[in-house]
Tab-separated table of C-alpha atoms in Angstrom:
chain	number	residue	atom	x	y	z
A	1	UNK	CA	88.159	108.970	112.361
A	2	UNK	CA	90.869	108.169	109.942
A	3	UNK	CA	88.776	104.524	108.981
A	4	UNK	CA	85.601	106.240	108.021
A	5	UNK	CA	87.477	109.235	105.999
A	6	UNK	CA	88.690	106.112	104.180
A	7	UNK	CA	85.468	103.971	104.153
A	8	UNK	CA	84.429	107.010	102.572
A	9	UNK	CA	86.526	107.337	99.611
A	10	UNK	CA	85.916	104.268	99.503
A	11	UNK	CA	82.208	104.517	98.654
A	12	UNK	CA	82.530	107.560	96.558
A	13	UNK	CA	84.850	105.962	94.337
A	14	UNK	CA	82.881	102.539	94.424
A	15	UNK	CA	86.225	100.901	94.134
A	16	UNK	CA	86.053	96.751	94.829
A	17	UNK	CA	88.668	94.752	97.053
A	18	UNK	CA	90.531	97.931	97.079
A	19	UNK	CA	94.308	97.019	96.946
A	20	UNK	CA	96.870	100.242	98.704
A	21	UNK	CA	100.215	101.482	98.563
A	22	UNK	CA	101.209	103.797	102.236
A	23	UNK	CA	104.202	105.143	103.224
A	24	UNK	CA	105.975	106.192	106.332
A	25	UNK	CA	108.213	108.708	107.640
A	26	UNK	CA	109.776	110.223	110.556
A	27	UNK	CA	111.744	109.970	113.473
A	28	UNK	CA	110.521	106.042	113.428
A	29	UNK	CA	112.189	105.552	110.250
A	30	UNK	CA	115.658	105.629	109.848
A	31	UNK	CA	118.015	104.959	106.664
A	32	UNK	CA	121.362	104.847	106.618
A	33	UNK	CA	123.994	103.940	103.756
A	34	UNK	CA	125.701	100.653	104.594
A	35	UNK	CA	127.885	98.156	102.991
A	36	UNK	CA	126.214	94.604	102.761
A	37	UNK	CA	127.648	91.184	101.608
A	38	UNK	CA	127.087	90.777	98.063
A	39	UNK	CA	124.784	87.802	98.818
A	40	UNK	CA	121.710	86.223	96.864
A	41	UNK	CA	118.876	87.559	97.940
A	42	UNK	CA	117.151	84.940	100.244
A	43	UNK	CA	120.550	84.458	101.841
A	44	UNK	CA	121.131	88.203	102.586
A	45	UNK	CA	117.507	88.137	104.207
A	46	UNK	CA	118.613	85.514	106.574
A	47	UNK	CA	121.515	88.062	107.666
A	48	UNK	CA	120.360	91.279	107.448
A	49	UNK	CA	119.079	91.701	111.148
A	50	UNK	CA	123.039	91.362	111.866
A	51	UNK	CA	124.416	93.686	109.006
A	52	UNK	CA	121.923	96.298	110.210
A	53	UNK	CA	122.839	96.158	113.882
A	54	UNK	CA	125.619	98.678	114.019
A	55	UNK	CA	123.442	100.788	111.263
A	56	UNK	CA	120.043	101.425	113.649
A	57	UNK	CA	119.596	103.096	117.009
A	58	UNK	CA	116.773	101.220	117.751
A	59	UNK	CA	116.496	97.408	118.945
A	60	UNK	CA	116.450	95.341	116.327
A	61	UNK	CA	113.783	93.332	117.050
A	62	UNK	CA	111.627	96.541	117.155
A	63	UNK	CA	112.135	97.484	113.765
A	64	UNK	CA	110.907	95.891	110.307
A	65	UNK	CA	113.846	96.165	108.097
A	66	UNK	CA	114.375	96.131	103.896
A	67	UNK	CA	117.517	97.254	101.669
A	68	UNK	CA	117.956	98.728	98.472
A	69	UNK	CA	120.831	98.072	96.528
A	70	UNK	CA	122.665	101.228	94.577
A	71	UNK	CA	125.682	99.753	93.499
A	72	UNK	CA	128.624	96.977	93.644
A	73	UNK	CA	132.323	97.620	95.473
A	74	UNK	CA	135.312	95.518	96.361
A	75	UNK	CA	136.611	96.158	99.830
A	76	UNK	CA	139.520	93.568	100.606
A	77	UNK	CA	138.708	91.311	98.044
A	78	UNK	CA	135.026	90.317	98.485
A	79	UNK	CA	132.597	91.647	96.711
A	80	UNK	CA	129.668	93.842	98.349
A	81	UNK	CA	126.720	96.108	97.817
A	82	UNK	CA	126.753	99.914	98.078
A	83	UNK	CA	123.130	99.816	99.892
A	84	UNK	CA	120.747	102.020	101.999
A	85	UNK	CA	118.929	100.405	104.820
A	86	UNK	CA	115.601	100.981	105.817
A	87	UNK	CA	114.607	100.553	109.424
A	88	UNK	CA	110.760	101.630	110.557
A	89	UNK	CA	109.280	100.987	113.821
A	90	UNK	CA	106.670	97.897	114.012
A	91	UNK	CA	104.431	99.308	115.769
A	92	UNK	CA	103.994	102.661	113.471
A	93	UNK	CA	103.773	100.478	110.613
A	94	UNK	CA	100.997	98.017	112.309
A	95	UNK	CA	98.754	100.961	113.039
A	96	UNK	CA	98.581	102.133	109.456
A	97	UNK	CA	98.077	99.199	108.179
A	98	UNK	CA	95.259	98.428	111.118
A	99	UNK	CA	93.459	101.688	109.897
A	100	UNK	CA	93.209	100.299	106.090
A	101	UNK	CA	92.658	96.670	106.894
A	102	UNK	CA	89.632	98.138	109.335
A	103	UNK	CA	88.674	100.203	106.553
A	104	UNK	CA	87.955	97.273	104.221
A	105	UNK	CA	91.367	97.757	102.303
A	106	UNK	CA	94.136	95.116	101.261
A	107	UNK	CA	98.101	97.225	101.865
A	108	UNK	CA	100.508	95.546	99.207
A	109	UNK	CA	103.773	97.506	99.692
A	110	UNK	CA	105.130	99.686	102.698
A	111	UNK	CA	107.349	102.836	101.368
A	112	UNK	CA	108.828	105.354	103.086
A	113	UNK	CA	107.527	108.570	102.093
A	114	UNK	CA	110.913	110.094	100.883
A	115	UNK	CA	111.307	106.888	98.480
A	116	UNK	CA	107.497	107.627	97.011
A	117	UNK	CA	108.325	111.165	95.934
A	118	UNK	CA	111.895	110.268	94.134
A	119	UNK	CA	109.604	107.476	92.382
A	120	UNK	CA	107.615	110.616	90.952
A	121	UNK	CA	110.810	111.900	89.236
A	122	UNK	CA	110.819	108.823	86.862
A	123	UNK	CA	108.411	110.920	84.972
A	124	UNK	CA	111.373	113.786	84.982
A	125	UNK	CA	113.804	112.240	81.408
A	126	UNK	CA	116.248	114.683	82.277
A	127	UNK	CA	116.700	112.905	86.174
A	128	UNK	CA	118.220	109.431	84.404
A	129	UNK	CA	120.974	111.747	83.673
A	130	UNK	CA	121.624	114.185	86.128
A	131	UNK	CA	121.817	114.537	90.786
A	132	UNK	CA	118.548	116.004	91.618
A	133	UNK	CA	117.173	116.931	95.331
A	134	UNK	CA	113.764	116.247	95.732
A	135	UNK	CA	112.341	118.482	99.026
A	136	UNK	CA	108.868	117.333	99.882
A	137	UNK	CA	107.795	120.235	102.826
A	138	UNK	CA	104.877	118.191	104.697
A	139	UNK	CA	102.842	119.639	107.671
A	140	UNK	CA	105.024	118.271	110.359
A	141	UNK	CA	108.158	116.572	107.916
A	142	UNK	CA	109.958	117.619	104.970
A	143	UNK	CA	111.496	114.747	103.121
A	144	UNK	CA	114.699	114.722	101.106
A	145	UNK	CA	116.135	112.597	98.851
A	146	UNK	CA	119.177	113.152	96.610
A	147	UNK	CA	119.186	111.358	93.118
A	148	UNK	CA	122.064	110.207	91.026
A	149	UNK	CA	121.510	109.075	87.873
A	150	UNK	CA	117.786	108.000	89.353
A	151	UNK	CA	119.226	106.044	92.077
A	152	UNK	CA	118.622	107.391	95.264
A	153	UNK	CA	121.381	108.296	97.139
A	154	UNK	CA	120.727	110.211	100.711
A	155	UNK	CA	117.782	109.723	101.808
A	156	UNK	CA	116.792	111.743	105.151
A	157	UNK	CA	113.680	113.343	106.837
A	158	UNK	CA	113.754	116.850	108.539
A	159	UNK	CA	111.693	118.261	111.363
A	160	UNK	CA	111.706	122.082	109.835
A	161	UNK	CA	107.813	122.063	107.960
A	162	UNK	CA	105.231	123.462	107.234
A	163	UNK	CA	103.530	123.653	110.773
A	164	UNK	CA	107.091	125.363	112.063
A	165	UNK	CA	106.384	128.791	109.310
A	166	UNK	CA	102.963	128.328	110.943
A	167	UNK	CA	104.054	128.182	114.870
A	168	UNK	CA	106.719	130.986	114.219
A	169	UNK	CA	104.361	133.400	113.786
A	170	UNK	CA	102.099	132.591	116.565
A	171	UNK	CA	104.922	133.050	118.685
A	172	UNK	CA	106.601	135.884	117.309
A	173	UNK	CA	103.678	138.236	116.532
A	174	UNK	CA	101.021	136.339	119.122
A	175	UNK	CA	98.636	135.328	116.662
A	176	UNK	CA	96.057	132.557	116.882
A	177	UNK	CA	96.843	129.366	115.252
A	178	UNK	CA	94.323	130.021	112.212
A	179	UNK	CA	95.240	133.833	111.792
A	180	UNK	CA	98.799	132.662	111.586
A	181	UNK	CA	98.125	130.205	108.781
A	182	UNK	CA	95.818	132.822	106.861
A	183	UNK	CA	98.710	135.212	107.708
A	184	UNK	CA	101.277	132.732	105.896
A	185	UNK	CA	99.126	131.959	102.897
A	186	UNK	CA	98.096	135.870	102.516
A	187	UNK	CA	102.094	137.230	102.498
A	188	UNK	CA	104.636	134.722	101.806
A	189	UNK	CA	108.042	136.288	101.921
A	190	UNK	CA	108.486	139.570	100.695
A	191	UNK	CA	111.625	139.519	97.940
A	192	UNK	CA	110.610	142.721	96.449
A	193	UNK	CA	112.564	145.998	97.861
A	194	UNK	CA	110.179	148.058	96.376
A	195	UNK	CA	107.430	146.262	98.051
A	196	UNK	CA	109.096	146.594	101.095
A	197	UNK	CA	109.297	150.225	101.120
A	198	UNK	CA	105.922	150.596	100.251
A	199	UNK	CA	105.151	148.826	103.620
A	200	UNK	CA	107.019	150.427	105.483
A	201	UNK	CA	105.820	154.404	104.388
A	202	UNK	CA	102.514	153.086	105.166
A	203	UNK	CA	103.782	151.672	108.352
A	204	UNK	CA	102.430	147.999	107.466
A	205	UNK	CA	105.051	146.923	110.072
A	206	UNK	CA	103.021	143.451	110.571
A	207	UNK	CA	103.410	141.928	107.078
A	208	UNK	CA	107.268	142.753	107.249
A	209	UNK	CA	107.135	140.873	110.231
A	210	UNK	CA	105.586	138.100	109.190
A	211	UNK	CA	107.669	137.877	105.907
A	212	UNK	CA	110.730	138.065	107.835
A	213	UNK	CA	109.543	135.654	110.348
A	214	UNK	CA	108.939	132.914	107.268
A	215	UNK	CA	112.242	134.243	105.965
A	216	UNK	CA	113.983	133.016	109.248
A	217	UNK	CA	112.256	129.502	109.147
A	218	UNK	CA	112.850	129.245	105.318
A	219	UNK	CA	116.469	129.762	106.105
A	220	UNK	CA	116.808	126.902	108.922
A	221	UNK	CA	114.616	124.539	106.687
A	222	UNK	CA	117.251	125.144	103.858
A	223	UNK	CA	119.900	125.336	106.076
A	224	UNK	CA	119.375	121.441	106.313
A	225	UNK	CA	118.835	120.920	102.884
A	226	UNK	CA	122.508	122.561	102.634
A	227	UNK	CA	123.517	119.921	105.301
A	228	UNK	CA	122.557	117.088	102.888
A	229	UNK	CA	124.306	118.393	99.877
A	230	UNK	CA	127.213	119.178	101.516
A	231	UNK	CA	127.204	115.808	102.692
A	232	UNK	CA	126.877	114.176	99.660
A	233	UNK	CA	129.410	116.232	97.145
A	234	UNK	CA	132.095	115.873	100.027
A	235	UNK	CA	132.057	112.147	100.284
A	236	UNK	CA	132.943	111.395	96.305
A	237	UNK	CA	135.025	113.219	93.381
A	238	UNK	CA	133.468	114.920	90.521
A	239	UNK	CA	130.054	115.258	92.101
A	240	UNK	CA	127.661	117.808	91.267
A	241	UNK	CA	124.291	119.013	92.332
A	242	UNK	CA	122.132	119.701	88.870
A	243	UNK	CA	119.085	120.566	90.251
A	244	UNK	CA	116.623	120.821	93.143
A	245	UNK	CA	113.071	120.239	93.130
A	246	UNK	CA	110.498	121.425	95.874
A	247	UNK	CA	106.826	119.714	96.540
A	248	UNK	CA	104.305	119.413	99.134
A	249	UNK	CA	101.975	121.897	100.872
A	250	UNK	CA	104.923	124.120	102.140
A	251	UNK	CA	106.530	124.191	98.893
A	252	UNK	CA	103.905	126.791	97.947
A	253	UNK	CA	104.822	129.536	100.451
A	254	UNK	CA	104.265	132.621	98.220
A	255	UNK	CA	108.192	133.368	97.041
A	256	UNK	CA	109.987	130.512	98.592
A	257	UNK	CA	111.054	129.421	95.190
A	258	UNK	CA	113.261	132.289	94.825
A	259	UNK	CA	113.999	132.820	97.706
A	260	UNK	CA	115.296	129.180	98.183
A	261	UNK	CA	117.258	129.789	94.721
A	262	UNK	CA	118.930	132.563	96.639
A	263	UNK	CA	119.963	131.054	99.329
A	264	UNK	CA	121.131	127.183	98.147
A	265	UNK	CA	123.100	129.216	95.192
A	266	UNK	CA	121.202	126.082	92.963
A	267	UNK	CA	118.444	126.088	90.425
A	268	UNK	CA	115.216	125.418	92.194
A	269	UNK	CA	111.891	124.430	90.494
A	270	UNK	CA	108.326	123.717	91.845
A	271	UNK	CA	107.374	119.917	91.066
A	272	UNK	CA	103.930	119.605	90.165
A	273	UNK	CA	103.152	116.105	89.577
A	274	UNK	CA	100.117	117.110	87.848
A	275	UNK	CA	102.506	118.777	85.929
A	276	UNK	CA	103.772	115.344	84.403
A	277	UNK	CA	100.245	112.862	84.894
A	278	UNK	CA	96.862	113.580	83.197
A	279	UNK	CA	93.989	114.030	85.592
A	280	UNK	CA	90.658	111.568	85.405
A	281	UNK	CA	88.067	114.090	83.443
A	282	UNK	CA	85.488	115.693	85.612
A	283	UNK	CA	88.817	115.828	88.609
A	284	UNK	CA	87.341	118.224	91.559
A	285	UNK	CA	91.401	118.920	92.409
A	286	UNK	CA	92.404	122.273	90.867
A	287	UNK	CA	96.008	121.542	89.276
A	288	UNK	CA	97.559	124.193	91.481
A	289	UNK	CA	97.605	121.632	94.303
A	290	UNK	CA	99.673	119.487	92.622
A	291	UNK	CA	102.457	119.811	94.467
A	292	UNK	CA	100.471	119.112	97.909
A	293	UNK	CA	100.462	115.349	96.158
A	294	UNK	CA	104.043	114.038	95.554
A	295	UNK	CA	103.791	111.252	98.005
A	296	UNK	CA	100.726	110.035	97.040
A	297	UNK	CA	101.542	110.495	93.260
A	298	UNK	CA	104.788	109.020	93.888
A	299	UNK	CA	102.919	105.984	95.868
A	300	UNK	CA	100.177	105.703	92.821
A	301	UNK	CA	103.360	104.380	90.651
A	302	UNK	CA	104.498	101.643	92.493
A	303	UNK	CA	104.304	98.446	90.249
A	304	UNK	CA	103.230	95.256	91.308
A	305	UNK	CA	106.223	93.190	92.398
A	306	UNK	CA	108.130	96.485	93.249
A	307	UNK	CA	109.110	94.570	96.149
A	308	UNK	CA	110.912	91.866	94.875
A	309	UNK	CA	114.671	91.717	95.029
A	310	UNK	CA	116.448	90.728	92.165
């Protein structure tokens, strides 16, 4: 299915030895902060499948592995890099790629979806100077990515999405899957008190429900977004948390911008990355989807040789 959805972009957008950018994400991919030998680059490849060892729960011989530098330390005299490591499982990244090299297309570079939407933020001035979040609420993952300076510093996915707002209310008020996602879209969470009361004289008991249902997954999904800050403002000194952004499909739950201000105690914004890119004339996407594209956006400004270590 997925080769002739692309075979058919493809033709509609009569695009010749189409070159592609993917990403992964998910409990195949793992990253983890790590110290590395400061090493030239060729010679750190030949040692990386040791330094990650210790780093990766998964055999290392089942993983394709990459690093990204974020700074330089001393530890005992020898100098080393402050780096994440990236770990993703072969065989997830051989079947995406064998679904765009069926489809007639060439893959150049292999992100990890989390990476992709931080990459958006270069767009952002304000981010080359401040610690942003970046939550990107997928269907079945929301990625997260803390920022310092521009340089990615936690990097983590999260199993709390959009399908989870979606399943809570076919459990808790026995809906079918569709009425539960018209339900979502329709009533959001309910922040208004005056609202509320409204509902409840006219004894609209159903849409309180449902608000307070998304209220209760809200709060787990930013419950782990809490995790990661926490994390990252306890392990250095003067650390601060400037803003957080929120993209992808579940990042436009009616009200969870405020709500989401609320609850992190942090100033929250919607990215739109159509918000900070011009879109082809004649563009069938209305702009209010915008956010439902981070990844991709994200994956559209990869350069070529964005790979290359230097």
């Amino acid at each position: 299915f997925m080769i002739q959805e692309v075979k058919a972009c493809l033709n509609a957008t009569r695009i010749k030895d189409p070159l592609a950018v993917l990403s992964v994400a998910g409990s195949s991919v793992i990253v983890r902060e790590a110290k590395l030998p400061a090493l030239a680059p060729e010679e750190l490849e030949k040692t990386l499948s040791f330094e990650a060892e210790p780093f990766i729960p998964f055999d290392i011989k089942e993983v394709n592995l990459d690093y990204h530098i974020i700074g330089n330390v001393t530890e005992e005299g020898q100098g080393k890099y402050e780096a994440l490591l990236i770990a993703a499982k072969k065989d997830l990244i051989e079947n995406r790629l064998a679904i765009l090299t069926a489809a007639g297309v060439s893959p150049i570079i292999v992100d990890v979806d989390a990476f992709a939407v931080a990459n958006l933020l270069k767009l952002v001035p304000s981010v080359a100077e401040e610690t942003v979040v970046v939550v990107n609420i997928g269907a079945t993952i929301t990625n997260l990515a803390i920022l310092e300076k521009g340089a990615p510093r936690v990097v983590r996915d999260v199993a709390v999405a959009g399908s989870a707002f979606t399943r809570a209310l076919q459990n808790v008020l026995n809906m079918e899957a569709a009425a539960a996602e018209q339900a979502k879209k329709e009533t959001g969470i309910i922040l208004d008190e005056d609202q509320k009361a409204k509902l409840t004289e006219a004894g609209d008991n159903q849409k309180l429900q449902i608000s307070q249902t998304l209220c209760a997954v809200a709060t787990d999904l930013l419950g782990e977004v809490n995790k990661s800050t926490d994390f990252y403002l306890t392990h250095g000194t003067d650390r601060l948390i400037n803003r957080i952004y929120l993209c992808g499909g579940g990042a436009l739950l009616k009200n969870l911008i405020p709500f989401a201000a609320g609850q992190l105690k942090a100033q929250v914004e919607l990215l739109n990355p159509f918000d900070l890119m011009q879109l082809p004339s004649g563009s069938a996407v209305a702009h209010e989807m915008g956010p439902m594209f981070g990844v991709a956006c994200g994956l559209a400004l990869r350069q070529w040789n964005d790979w290359k270590k230097t």
